[in-house]
Amino acid sequence: FAGEAVPLIVPLRIEWTSSASGVVQVEAGTTAGTATLRAVAPGTATVTATVRGFADFGALGTAAIVVTVLPPT
């Protein structure tokens, strides 16, 4: 491979979770790394994305956001 560019493909999967599915539901998107959040009821939930490798050697990284759903006005 000397002098050549060789593409590196690392298969990853992202697991999405909501700490309170009665407040916010999360569903993995059709495009890698995306998700759809659906507000269900007023309250607060933490939505977490956990990146895992192909062989499931544990989490490679985690990111979380806090979502607050307000009641309709």
Coordinates of N, CA, C and O in Angstrom, one line a residue:
F1 N 0.8 -1.2 0.0 CA 0.0 0.0 0.0 C 0.9 1.3 0.0 O 0.3 2.3 0.2
A2 N 2.1 1.1 -0.1 CA 3.0 2.3 -0.1 C 2.6 3.3 -1.1 O 2.4 3.0 -2.3
G3 N 2.3 4.6 -0.6 CA 1.9 5.6 -1.5 C 0.5 5.7 -1.9 O 0.0 6.5 -2.7
E4 N -0.3 4.7 -1.5 CA -1.7 4.6 -1.9 C -2.6 5.0 -0.7 O -2.2 4.8 0.4
A5 N -3.7 5.6 -1.0 CA -4.7 5.9 0.0 C -5.6 4.7 0.1 O -6.1 4.2 -0.9
V6 N -5.8 4.2 1.3 CA -6.6 3.0 1.5 C -7.7 3.4 2.5 O -7.5 3.9 3.5
P7 N -9.0 3.2 2.0 CA -10.1 3.6 2.8 C -10.2 2.7 4.1 O -9.9 1.5 4.0
L8 N -10.6 3.3 5.2 CA -10.8 2.6 6.4 C -12.2 2.6 6.8 O -12.8 3.7 6.9
I9 N -12.9 1.5 6.9 CA -14.3 1.4 7.2 C -14.4 0.7 8.5 O -14.0 -0.4 8.7
V10 N -15.0 1.5 9.5 CA -15.2 0.9 10.8 C -16.7 0.8 11.1 O -17.4 1.8 11.2
P11 N -17.2 -0.5 11.1 CA -18.6 -0.6 11.3 C -19.0 -0.3 12.8 O -18.5 -0.9 13.7
L12 N -19.9 0.7 12.9 CA -20.3 1.1 14.3 C -21.8 1.0 14.3 O -22.5 1.2 13.2
R13 N -22.4 0.9 15.4 CA -23.8 1.0 15.6 C -24.1 1.9 16.8 O -23.4 2.0 17.7
I14 N -25.2 2.6 16.7 CA -25.6 3.5 17.7 C -26.9 3.1 18.3 O -27.9 2.8 17.6
E15 N -26.9 2.9 19.7 CA -28.1 2.5 20.4 C -28.6 3.8 21.1 O -27.9 4.5 21.8
W16 N -29.9 4.1 20.8 CA -30.6 5.2 21.4 C -31.5 4.8 22.5 O -32.2 3.8 22.4
T17 N -31.5 5.6 23.6 CA -32.4 5.3 24.7 C -33.0 6.6 25.3 O -32.3 7.6 25.2
S18 N -34.1 6.5 25.9 CA -34.7 7.5 26.6 C -34.9 7.1 28.1 O -35.3 6.0 28.3
S19 N -34.5 8.0 29.0 CA -34.7 7.7 30.4 C -36.1 7.7 30.9 O -36.5 7.1 31.9
A20 N -37.0 8.3 30.1 CA -38.4 8.3 30.4 C -39.2 8.2 29.1 O -39.6 9.3 28.5
S21 N -39.5 7.0 28.7 CA -40.2 6.9 27.4 C -41.7 7.4 27.5 O -42.3 7.6 26.5
G22 N -42.2 7.6 28.7 CA -43.5 8.2 28.9 C -43.5 9.7 28.6 O -44.5 10.3 28.5
V23 N -42.3 10.3 28.5 CA -42.1 11.7 28.2 C -41.6 11.9 26.8 O -42.2 12.7 26.0
V24 N -40.5 11.2 26.5 CA -39.9 11.3 25.1 C -39.6 9.9 24.6 O -38.9 9.1 25.3
Q25 N -40.1 9.6 23.5 CA -39.7 8.3 22.8 C -38.7 8.6 21.8 O -38.7 9.6 21.1
V26 N -37.7 7.7 21.6 CA -36.7 7.8 20.6 C -36.6 6.6 19.7 O -36.8 5.5 20.2
E27 N -36.5 6.9 18.5 CA -36.4 5.8 17.5 C -35.2 6.0 16.5 O -35.1 7.2 16.0
A28 N -34.4 5.0 16.3 CA -33.3 5.2 15.4 C -33.8 5.6 14.0 O -34.8 5.1 13.5
G29 N -33.0 6.5 13.4 CA -33.4 6.9 12.1 C -32.9 6.0 11.0 O -32.2 5.0 11.3
T30 N -33.3 6.3 9.8 CA -32.9 5.4 8.7 C -31.5 5.8 8.2 O -30.9 5.0 7.5
T31 N -31.0 6.9 8.5 CA -29.6 7.3 8.2 C -28.8 7.1 9.4 O -29.2 7.4 10.5
A32 N -27.6 6.5 9.2 CA -26.7 6.2 10.3 C -26.5 7.4 11.2 O -26.2 8.5 10.8
G33 N -26.6 7.2 12.5 CA -26.3 8.2 13.5 C -27.5 9.2 13.8 O -27.3 10.1 14.5
T34 N -28.6 8.9 13.2 CA -29.7 9.8 13.4 C -30.8 9.2 14.2 O -30.9 7.9 14.3
A35 N -31.7 10.0 14.8 CA -32.8 9.4 15.6 C -34.0 10.4 15.5 O -33.8 11.6 15.2
T36 N -35.2 9.9 15.7 CA -36.4 10.8 15.8 C -36.9 10.8 17.2 O -37.0 9.7 17.8
L37 N -37.1 12.0 17.8 CA -37.6 12.1 19.1 C -39.1 12.5 19.0 O -39.5 13.3 18.2
R38 N -39.9 11.8 19.9 CA -41.3 12.1 19.9 C -41.8 12.5 21.3 O -41.6 11.7 22.2
A39 N -42.3 13.7 21.4 CA -42.8 14.2 22.7 C -44.1 13.4 23.0 O -45.0 13.4 22.2
V40 N -44.2 12.8 24.2 CA -45.4 12.1 24.6 C -46.2 12.8 25.6 O -47.4 12.8 25.6
A41 N -45.5 13.4 26.6 CA -46.2 14.0 27.7 C -45.2 15.0 28.4 O -44.0 15.0 28.2
P42 N -45.7 16.0 29.1 CA -44.9 17.0 29.8 C -43.9 16.3 30.7 O -44.3 15.3 31.4
G43 N -42.7 16.8 30.9 CA -41.7 16.2 31.8 C -40.3 16.4 31.2 O -40.1 17.1 30.2
T44 N -39.4 15.7 31.8 CA -38.0 15.8 31.4 C -37.4 14.4 31.3 O -37.7 13.5 32.0
A45 N -36.6 14.2 30.2 CA -36.0 12.9 29.9 C -34.6 13.1 29.4 O -34.3 14.2 28.8
T46 N -33.7 12.2 29.6 CA -32.4 12.2 29.1 C -32.4 11.2 27.9 O -32.7 10.0 28.1
V47 N -32.0 11.7 26.7 CA -31.8 10.9 25.6 C -30.3 10.6 25.4 O -29.5 11.5 25.4
T48 N -30.0 9.3 25.3 CA -28.6 8.9 25.3 C -28.3 8.1 24.0 O -29.1 7.3 23.6
A49 N -27.2 8.5 23.3 CA -26.7 7.7 22.2 C -25.4 7.0 22.6 O -24.5 7.7 23.0
T50 N -25.4 5.7 22.5 CA -24.2 4.9 22.8 C -23.7 4.3 21.6 O -24.4 3.6 20.8
V51 N -22.4 4.6 21.3 CA -21.7 4.1 20.1 C -21.1 2.8 20.5 O -20.3 2.7 21.4
R52 N -21.3 1.8 19.7 CA -20.8 0.4 19.9 C -20.1 0.0 18.6 O -20.4 0.3 17.5
G53 N -19.0 -0.8 18.8 CA -18.3 -1.4 17.7 C -19.0 -2.6 17.2 O -20.0 -3.1 17.7
F54 N -18.5 -3.2 16.1 CA -19.1 -4.3 15.4 C -19.1 -5.5 16.3 O -20.1 -6.3 16.3
A55 N -18.1 -5.8 17.1 CA -18.0 -7.0 17.8 C -18.6 -6.9 19.2 O -18.5 -7.8 20.1
D56 N -19.2 -5.7 19.5 CA -19.8 -5.4 20.8 C -18.8 -5.7 22.0 O -19.1 -6.4 22.9
F57 N -17.7 -5.0 21.9 CA -16.7 -5.0 23.0 C -17.0 -4.0 24.1 O -16.2 -3.6 24.9
G58 N -18.3 -3.5 24.1 CA -18.7 -2.5 25.1 C -18.8 -1.2 24.4 O -18.6 -1.1 23.2
A59 N -19.2 -0.2 25.1 CA -19.4 1.1 24.6 C -18.1 1.8 24.2 O -17.2 1.8 24.9
L60 N -18.1 2.4 23.0 CA -16.9 3.1 22.5 C -17.0 4.6 22.9 O -16.1 5.3 23.0
G61 N -18.3 5.0 23.2 CA -18.5 6.4 23.6 C -20.0 6.6 23.8 O -20.8 5.9 23.3
T62 N -20.3 7.6 24.6 CA -21.7 7.9 24.9 C -21.9 9.4 24.9 O -21.0 10.2 25.3
A63 N -23.0 9.9 24.4 CA -23.4 11.3 24.5 C -24.8 11.3 24.9 O -25.6 10.4 24.6
A64 N -25.2 12.4 25.7 CA -26.6 12.5 26.2 C -27.0 13.9 26.1 O -26.2 14.8 26.2
I65 N -28.3 14.1 25.9 CA -28.9 15.4 26.0 C -30.2 15.3 26.9 O -30.8 14.3 27.1
V66 N -30.5 16.4 27.6 CA -31.7 16.5 28.4 C -32.8 17.2 27.6 O -32.5 18.3 27.1
V67 N -33.9 16.6 27.5 CA -35.0 17.1 26.8 C -36.2 17.4 27.8 O -36.5 16.6 28.6
T68 N -36.7 18.6 27.7 CA -37.8 19.0 28.5 C -39.0 19.3 27.6 O -38.9 20.0 26.7
V69 N -40.1 18.6 27.9 CA -41.3 18.7 27.1 C -42.3 19.6 28.0 O -42.6 19.2 29.1
L70 N -42.7 20.7 27.4 CA -43.6 21.6 28.1 C -45.1 21.3 27.7 O -45.4 20.9 26.6
P71 N -46.0 21.5 28.6 CA -47.4 21.2 28.3 C -47.9 22.3 27.3 O -47.3 23.4 27.2
P72 N -48.9 21.9 26.5 CA -49.4 22.9 25.5 C -49.9 24.1 26.2 O -50.5 24.0 27.3
T73 N -49.8 25.2 25.5 CA -50.4 26.5 26.1 C -51.6 26.9 25.4 O -51.9 26.6 24.3

